[in-house]
Each structure stands twice: as structure tokens, then as C-alpha cells.
């Protein structure tokens, strides 16, 4: 976000400007909560504010909803059952909600969930997941070793935090214990924060933090590598950070950071084919399927495309529908559209 935008939002926050309801949410670094623009609580200093376009982004950046302004409810209509669901997540932020958990609740679960979705633009399960991921991401974002972080998290229930982190990222081996460890870092980009996971040699994962299904991806990665993930940076992470910077400036068309591809032989074949799509160009799923000699394997190819764990580097965003529509993208369609246009523009100015 630009400084100018931040100042505009900060001004709206000071004035409790109702016109900005739903336009932004503000995370307060000193308290760890996020608010709507009109929150009645005392206003934080500008340098302690972080602004977000959606509540999900605030959750993923590890903020929890303010109890006073209840940013998850519609301003003029605070639904009790929605609030009740939110409070239940706060009691056990690391819990993984399943369908059957709702049966035990003392509320009309289907109504509450419908209201939740309507007010908030995401389902309750998605909310709980974003909150859980946010707790794990918080440490990755700070880049500090877990144990040190545990001592300094005054405002989180420490057991909830520890559980959320190790449930998603694995328990780091204790002193003297052998075990593979991967490092994870939070990288801010023009299109929002990304997480990079690598060992000393290779990058294993690069994704937008709010990517659908990120938690499952991290889990599969841990299983395949038998590794725990801890906050930190290694050479491949420094390298991709530098390359992303160049990419977003329109100065880089081909990533060189060494990567490790963990997929089935078929997935690897599809990913390698993706890497042959020229910068600035797009293919259809059918063209991709044909390029690996499986013109009828359209669906399997689309699935392999979606299983890509190295966003931008393996350019699955260059695959669109045959009719010219954008198709899907785990990182969200606005990003896909931006990426395609960005590559077309910088391709032309670079003469590739
Ligand atoms: Zn508030």
C-alpha cells in the first residue's frame, strides 16, 4: 500500500468516517487486534497501523477481531450467532473445524453459517482457517525462532499459538535431535504477501499467503520431506526475494533460483511444460495438454496445473480457458489478470 493511501485511511480512521466501512480494515500492531474504520476505541499511532482490504488478509497477518467494533459483523446489524462463532474460534484458535463440530453447538448452525458468509464474504470454516494460518504466519513474518517468539507473545494465549504453529508447520526438532528443517519467510510483494519455504539448496514452495489450500500444501510438503518448518531465511530465499523484486519491476522474465519439484512424474511433466510458455504469452488447458502429447488428458492436466507449489516461477497463471476467459487461479483471479497484463507489458518493453 502506498504511503498516500495509508495516510488517507489513517485520516478516515481518526474521523471514524463511515464511508470507509468495508473499504479497509486496520490492524493495530501494539494490541494485535484489527478494527473497522469507525471503531470507538482510542486510535493508534499511524506507525502502529497496518491497513487491509479484507478481513481475511488481516487474519492471515495474525490479527484477531476487535471486541469493541466487531469487524466481522455488519456495522448496523451485529448478529449474535456470528459473534458467537467468532468467539468460539478465539477460545481455541488452533482448532480445525469439521462439519460435525456444528452439531454440538447451541445455535442454529445453518442459519449462523449463512449469516456469516453473507456478512463476511467467506465461510466460517474459511475464517477459522485464516485465523489459524495467521497464527502460524505471525512467527514466519517476524522471522524469529519459535521459542523466542513464544516468550514474547503477550497477547496470544501461548498454548493456542504454539499449537497452531506446530500443527501447521511441524514441531521443530529439539536440541541435539536429528531432523530435517526447512526455513520459511514472509515476503511482501506488490500483489500481497507471499511465503517462501526452502532448505539450504533449493526452494520448495512459493505461494501467496492467502492462497486457497495453502495449509494443505504445507502439510503435504512436510510429509514428503519429513521436515519441520521454522521461521528463517536461507540462500534460495534471499535469491527469490531479489528475483521477485526484479520480476515485479518488469525486469525479469525467467527465475533462476534453484527449486525442488515434489510431484508425481505426470505433475512434473506438466510443470516442465508450463515453464516452456513464453513470458508474456498465454496458453489454453487444451494447448498445454497437447504439448505433453495428452490432448484428451485435459482434466488431469488442469489438476496438475493447480497442484503447482511455486507460484510465478512455474507460470500456471499463463493458462487460460480456450474461450479467452481467465479460468481459475489459486491465488485469485484479480492477481491472475494482473500477472498476465504485467508480463505482456514488460515483455514488450524488454523486447522478448
Ligand atoms: Zn475496534
Coordinates of C-alpha atoms and ligand atoms in Angstrom, one line a residue:
X1 CA 0.0 0.0 0.0
X2 CA 1.3 3.5 -0.9
X3 CA 2.1 6.0 1.9
X4 CA -0.6 8.2 0.4
X5 CA -3.2 5.5 0.7
X6 CA -2.1 4.8 4.3
X7 CA -2.5 8.5 5.2
X8 CA -5.9 8.7 3.6
X9 CA -7.0 5.6 5.6
X10 CA -5.5 6.9 8.7
X11 CA -7.4 10.1 8.4
X12 CA -10.6 8.2 7.8
X13 CA -9.8 6.2 11.0
X14 CA -9.3 9.4 13.0
X15 CA -12.6 10.8 11.8
X16 CA -14.4 7.5 12.1
X17 CA -15.5 8.0 8.6
X18 CA -18.4 5.7 7.9
X19 CA -17.8 6.0 4.1
X20 CA -14.8 3.8 4.6
X21 CA -16.8 0.9 6.2
X22 CA -15.9 -2.2 4.2
X23 CA -13.2 -0.4 2.3
X24 CA -10.4 -1.2 4.7
X25 CA -9.7 -2.8 8.0
X26 CA -6.9 -1.7 10.3
X27 CA -4.5 -4.0 12.2
X28 CA -3.1 -2.4 15.4
X29 CA 0.4 -3.8 15.9
X30 CA 0.6 -2.9 19.6
X31 CA -2.6 -4.8 20.6
X32 CA -2.8 -7.5 17.8
X33 CA -6.4 -6.7 17.0
X34 CA -8.0 -5.5 13.8
X35 CA -10.8 -3.0 13.6
X36 CA -13.2 -1.4 11.3
X37 CA -12.6 2.3 10.4
X38 CA -15.3 3.5 12.8
X39 CA -14.1 1.7 15.9
X40 CA -14.9 3.7 19.1
X41 CA -11.6 2.6 20.8
X42 CA -8.7 5.1 21.2
X43 CA -6.9 5.5 17.9
X44 CA -3.4 4.1 17.5
X45 CA -0.5 6.0 16.1
X46 CA 0.0 5.8 12.3
X47 CA 3.2 3.8 12.6
X48 CA 1.3 1.1 14.6
X49 CA -1.3 0.7 11.9
X50 CA -1.4 -1.8 9.1
X51 CA -4.2 -1.5 6.6
X52 CA -6.0 -4.4 4.8
X53 CA -8.6 -4.5 2.1
X54 CA -10.3 -7.6 3.5
X55 CA -10.7 -9.1 6.9
X56 CA -9.2 -12.3 5.7
X57 CA -5.9 -10.5 4.9
X58 CA -5.9 -9.1 8.5
X59 CA -6.4 -12.6 9.9
X60 CA -3.6 -14.0 7.8
X61 CA -1.4 -11.3 9.0
X62 CA -2.2 -12.7 12.5
X63 CA -4.5 -10.0 13.8
X64 CA -7.7 -11.1 15.8
X65 CA -11.0 -9.3 15.6
X66 CA -11.6 -6.3 18.0
X67 CA -14.2 -7.0 20.6
X68 CA -15.5 -3.4 20.6
X69 CA -16.1 -2.7 16.9
X70 CA -16.6 -6.4 15.9
X71 CA -15.2 -6.0 12.4
X72 CA -16.8 -9.3 11.3
X73 CA -20.3 -8.1 11.7
X74 CA -22.2 -5.7 9.5
X75 CA -22.0 -2.2 11.2
X76 CA -25.6 -1.7 11.7
X77 CA -26.5 -5.3 12.4
X78 CA -24.4 -7.3 14.8
X79 CA -25.5 -10.9 14.5
X80 CA -25.2 -12.7 17.8
X81 CA -24.7 -16.1 16.3
X82 CA -22.0 -14.8 14.0
X83 CA -20.3 -13.2 17.0
X84 CA -20.7 -16.5 18.9
X85 CA -18.9 -18.4 16.2
X86 CA -16.1 -15.9 16.2
X87 CA -15.7 -16.2 20.0
X88 CA -15.5 -19.9 19.7
X89 CA -12.6 -19.6 17.3
X90 CA -10.9 -17.3 19.8
X91 CA -11.2 -19.8 22.6
X92 CA -9.4 -22.4 20.5
X93 CA -7.7 -20.6 17.6
X94 CA -5.7 -23.7 16.6
X95 CA -8.8 -26.0 16.3
X96 CA -9.7 -27.4 12.9
X97 CA -13.4 -27.2 12.5
X98 CA -15.2 -30.1 10.9
X99 CA -18.8 -30.3 9.7
X100 CA -19.7 -32.5 12.7
X101 CA -18.5 -29.9 15.2
X102 CA -21.5 -27.8 14.4
X103 CA -23.9 -30.4 15.5
X104 CA -22.7 -30.0 19.1
X105 CA -23.4 -26.2 19.0
X106 CA -26.1 -24.5 20.9
X107 CA -27.2 -22.4 17.9
X108 CA -29.0 -22.9 14.6
X109 CA -25.8 -23.8 12.8
X110 CA -27.0 -23.5 9.3
X111 CA -28.5 -20.0 9.8
X112 CA -25.4 -18.8 11.6
X113 CA -23.2 -20.1 8.9
X114 CA -25.3 -18.5 6.2
X115 CA -25.2 -15.2 8.0
X116 CA -21.5 -15.5 8.5
X117 CA -20.9 -15.9 4.8
X118 CA -23.2 -13.1 3.9
X119 CA -21.7 -10.6 6.3
X120 CA -18.2 -11.6 5.8
X121 CA -17.7 -12.9 2.3
X122 CA -16.1 -16.1 3.5
X123 CA -17.4 -19.2 5.2
X124 CA -16.9 -19.8 8.9
X125 CA -14.6 -22.7 8.1
X126 CA -12.5 -20.4 5.9
X127 CA -12.5 -17.8 8.6
X128 CA -11.2 -20.3 11.2
X129 CA -8.6 -21.5 8.8
X130 CA -7.4 -17.9 8.1
X131 CA -7.1 -17.2 11.8
X132 CA -5.2 -20.5 12.3
X133 CA -2.8 -19.8 9.4
X134 CA -2.4 -16.2 10.7
X135 CA -1.1 -17.5 14.0
X136 CA 1.5 -19.7 12.3
X137 CA 2.3 -16.9 9.8
X138 CA 2.9 -14.4 12.6
X139 CA 6.1 -16.1 13.5
X140 CA 7.3 -16.6 10.0
X141 CA 6.6 -12.9 9.4
X142 CA 8.7 -11.9 12.3
X143 CA 11.4 -14.3 11.2
X144 CA 12.3 -15.2 14.8
X145 CA 12.8 -18.7 16.1
X146 CA 9.6 -20.1 17.6
X147 CA 10.8 -20.4 21.1
X148 CA 11.9 -16.8 21.3
X149 CA 8.6 -15.8 19.9
X150 CA 6.7 -17.8 22.4
X151 CA 8.2 -15.8 25.2
X152 CA 7.3 -12.5 23.6
X153 CA 3.7 -13.2 22.6
X154 CA 2.0 -11.3 25.4
X155 CA -1.4 -11.0 23.7
X156 CA -1.9 -14.5 22.4
X157 CA -2.8 -17.4 24.6
X158 CA 0.6 -19.1 24.3
X159 CA -0.7 -22.6 24.1
X160 CA -3.1 -21.8 21.4
X161 CA -0.4 -20.1 19.5
X162 CA 2.1 -22.9 19.9
X163 CA -0.4 -25.5 18.9
X164 CA -1.4 -23.5 15.8
X165 CA 2.2 -23.1 14.8
X166 CA 3.3 -26.7 15.3
X167 CA 0.1 -28.2 13.9
X168 CA 0.7 -26.4 10.6
X169 CA 4.5 -26.2 10.5
X170 CA 5.5 -29.2 12.5
X171 CA 7.4 -29.3 15.8
X172 CA 11.0 -28.2 15.3
X173 CA 13.5 -30.9 16.5
X174 CA 14.7 -30.1 20.0
X175 CA 18.4 -29.5 20.7
X176 CA 20.6 -32.4 19.8
X177 CA 17.8 -34.2 17.9
X178 CA 18.4 -35.0 14.2
X179 CA 15.7 -33.9 11.8
X180 CA 15.3 -32.1 8.6
X181 CA 14.4 -28.5 8.9
X182 CA 13.0 -26.1 6.2
X183 CA 13.1 -22.4 6.6
X184 CA 10.1 -20.2 5.9
X185 CA 10.0 -16.5 5.2
X186 CA 7.3 -13.9 4.6
X187 CA 8.0 -11.8 1.5
X188 CA 6.0 -8.7 0.8
X189 CA 5.2 -8.1 -2.8
X190 CA 3.3 -5.7 -4.9
X191 CA 0.4 -8.2 -5.1
X192 CA 0.4 -9.0 -1.4
X193 CA 2.5 -11.1 1.0
X194 CA 4.0 -14.5 -0.1
X195 CA 5.5 -17.2 1.9
X196 CA 8.7 -18.9 0.7
X197 CA 9.9 -22.3 2.1
X198 CA 13.4 -23.6 1.3
X199 CA 16.3 -25.6 2.7
X200 CA 19.9 -24.5 2.2
X201 CA 20.0 -25.6 -1.5
X202 CA 16.5 -25.3 -3.0
X203 CA 13.2 -23.5 -2.8
X204 CA 10.3 -25.9 -2.2
X205 CA 7.3 -23.6 -2.0
X206 CA 6.4 -20.1 -3.1
X207 CA 2.8 -19.0 -2.6
X208 CA 0.6 -16.1 -1.8
X209 CA -0.2 -16.2 1.9
X210 CA -4.0 -16.1 1.2
X211 CA -3.8 -18.8 -1.4
X212 CA -6.7 -21.2 -1.2
X213 CA -5.5 -24.5 0.2
X214 CA -2.1 -23.3 1.4
X215 CA -2.4 -25.2 4.7
X216 CA -2.9 -28.5 2.9
X217 CA 0.1 -27.7 0.6
X218 CA 2.3 -27.0 3.6
X219 CA 1.1 -30.3 5.2
X220 CA 1.9 -32.3 2.0
X221 CA 5.3 -30.7 1.8
X222 CA 6.1 -31.6 5.4
X223 CA 5.0 -35.2 4.8
X224 CA 7.1 -35.6 1.7
X225 CA 10.2 -34.0 3.1
X226 CA 9.7 -35.3 6.7
X227 CA 10.7 -31.9 7.8
X228 CA 9.7 -29.3 10.3
X229 CA 9.3 -25.7 9.2
X230 CA 10.8 -22.9 11.2
X231 CA 11.0 -19.1 10.6
X232 CA 14.2 -18.1 8.9
X233 CA 16.0 -17.4 5.6
X234 CA 18.4 -19.4 3.5
X235 CA 20.2 -18.6 0.3
X236 CA 17.4 -19.7 -2.0
X237 CA 15.0 -17.4 -0.1
X238 CA 17.4 -14.4 -0.4
X239 CA 17.6 -15.2 -4.1
X240 CA 13.9 -15.4 -4.7
X241 CA 13.3 -12.2 -2.8
X242 CA 15.7 -10.4 -5.0
X243 CA 14.2 -12.0 -8.2
X244 CA 10.6 -11.2 -7.2
X245 CA 11.6 -7.6 -6.7
X246 CA 13.0 -7.6 -10.3
X247 CA 10.0 -9.5 -11.6
X248 CA 7.5 -7.0 -10.2
X249 CA 9.6 -4.1 -11.6
X250 CA 9.2 -5.8 -15.0
X251 CA 12.9 -6.5 -15.3
X252 CA 13.0 -10.3 -15.1
X253 CA 11.4 -12.9 -17.4
X254 CA 13.0 -16.1 -16.1
X255 CA 13.6 -17.1 -12.5
X256 CA 17.0 -18.7 -11.7
X257 CA 16.6 -19.6 -8.0
X258 CA 17.1 -23.3 -7.7
X259 CA 13.9 -25.2 -7.0
X260 CA 13.0 -28.7 -5.8
X261 CA 9.9 -30.1 -7.5
X262 CA 8.0 -32.7 -5.4
X263 CA 5.3 -34.2 -7.6
X264 CA 4.3 -37.3 -9.4
X265 CA 6.0 -37.9 -12.8
X266 CA 2.9 -36.7 -14.5
X267 CA 2.8 -33.5 -12.5
X268 CA 6.5 -32.9 -13.1
X269 CA 5.9 -33.3 -16.8
X270 CA 3.0 -30.7 -16.7
X271 CA 5.1 -28.3 -14.7
X272 CA 8.0 -28.5 -17.1
X273 CA 5.7 -27.9 -20.0
X274 CA 4.3 -24.8 -18.2
X275 CA 7.8 -23.4 -18.0
X276 CA 8.1 -23.5 -21.8
X277 CA 5.2 -21.0 -22.2
X278 CA 6.9 -17.8 -23.3
X279 CA 6.9 -14.9 -21.0
X280 CA 4.0 -12.5 -22.0
X281 CA 2.1 -15.4 -23.6
X282 CA -0.9 -17.5 -22.5
X283 CA -1.9 -21.0 -23.5
X284 CA -5.2 -22.8 -23.0
X285 CA -5.5 -26.0 -21.0
X286 CA -6.0 -27.8 -24.2
X287 CA -2.8 -26.5 -25.7
X288 CA -0.9 -27.5 -22.5
X289 CA -2.4 -31.0 -22.7
X290 CA -1.4 -31.3 -26.4
X291 CA 2.1 -30.1 -25.6
X292 CA 2.8 -33.1 -23.5
X293 CA 1.1 -35.4 -26.0
X294 CA -2.1 -36.0 -24.0
X295 CA -4.7 -33.9 -25.8
X296 CA -7.5 -35.8 -24.1
X297 CA -5.9 -35.5 -20.6
X298 CA -7.3 -32.1 -20.2
X299 CA -8.7 -32.5 -16.7
X300 CA -5.7 -34.3 -15.3
X301 CA -3.5 -31.5 -16.8
X302 CA -5.7 -28.9 -15.1
X303 CA -5.4 -30.6 -11.8
X304 CA -1.6 -30.8 -12.1
X305 CA -1.6 -27.2 -13.0
X306 CA -3.5 -26.4 -9.8
X307 CA -1.0 -28.5 -7.7
X308 CA 1.8 -26.2 -8.6
X309 CA 3.5 -25.0 -5.4
X310 CA 5.8 -22.5 -6.9
X311 CA 3.6 -19.5 -7.9
X312 CA 5.0 -17.2 -10.5
X313 CA 8.1 -19.3 -11.0
X314 CA 6.2 -22.2 -12.6
X315 CA 3.8 -19.9 -14.6
X316 CA 0.5 -21.7 -14.1
X317 CA -1.1 -18.2 -14.3
X318 CA -0.3 -18.3 -18.0
X319 CA -3.0 -20.9 -18.6
X320 CA -6.5 -19.6 -19.5
X321 CA -9.7 -21.1 -20.9
X322 CA -9.9 -21.7 -24.7
X323 CA -12.6 -19.1 -25.0
X324 CA -10.3 -16.4 -23.7
X325 CA -11.8 -16.3 -20.2
X326 CA -9.3 -16.3 -17.3
X327 CA -10.2 -19.7 -15.9
X328 CA -9.2 -20.4 -12.3
X329 CA -6.3 -19.4 -10.1
X330 CA -5.5 -20.5 -6.5
X331 CA -4.2 -17.0 -5.8
X332 CA -7.4 -15.4 -7.0
X333 CA -8.5 -14.1 -10.4
X334 CA -7.6 -10.4 -9.9
X335 CA -3.9 -11.5 -9.4
X336 CA -4.0 -13.7 -12.4
X337 CA -5.3 -10.9 -14.6
X338 CA -2.7 -8.5 -13.2
X339 CA 0.1 -11.0 -13.8
X340 CA -0.9 -11.7 -17.4
X341 CA -1.1 -8.0 -18.2
X342 CA 2.1 -7.2 -16.3
X343 CA 4.0 -9.9 -18.3
X344 CA 2.6 -8.6 -21.6
X345 CA 3.6 -5.0 -20.8
X346 CA 7.1 -5.9 -19.5
X347 CA 7.6 -8.4 -22.3
X348 CA 7.1 -5.6 -24.9
X349 CA 9.3 -3.1 -23.1
X350 CA 12.0 -5.7 -22.7
X351 CA 11.6 -6.8 -26.3
X352 CA 11.1 -10.5 -25.5
Ligands
LIG1 ZN1 -12.1 -2.0 17.1

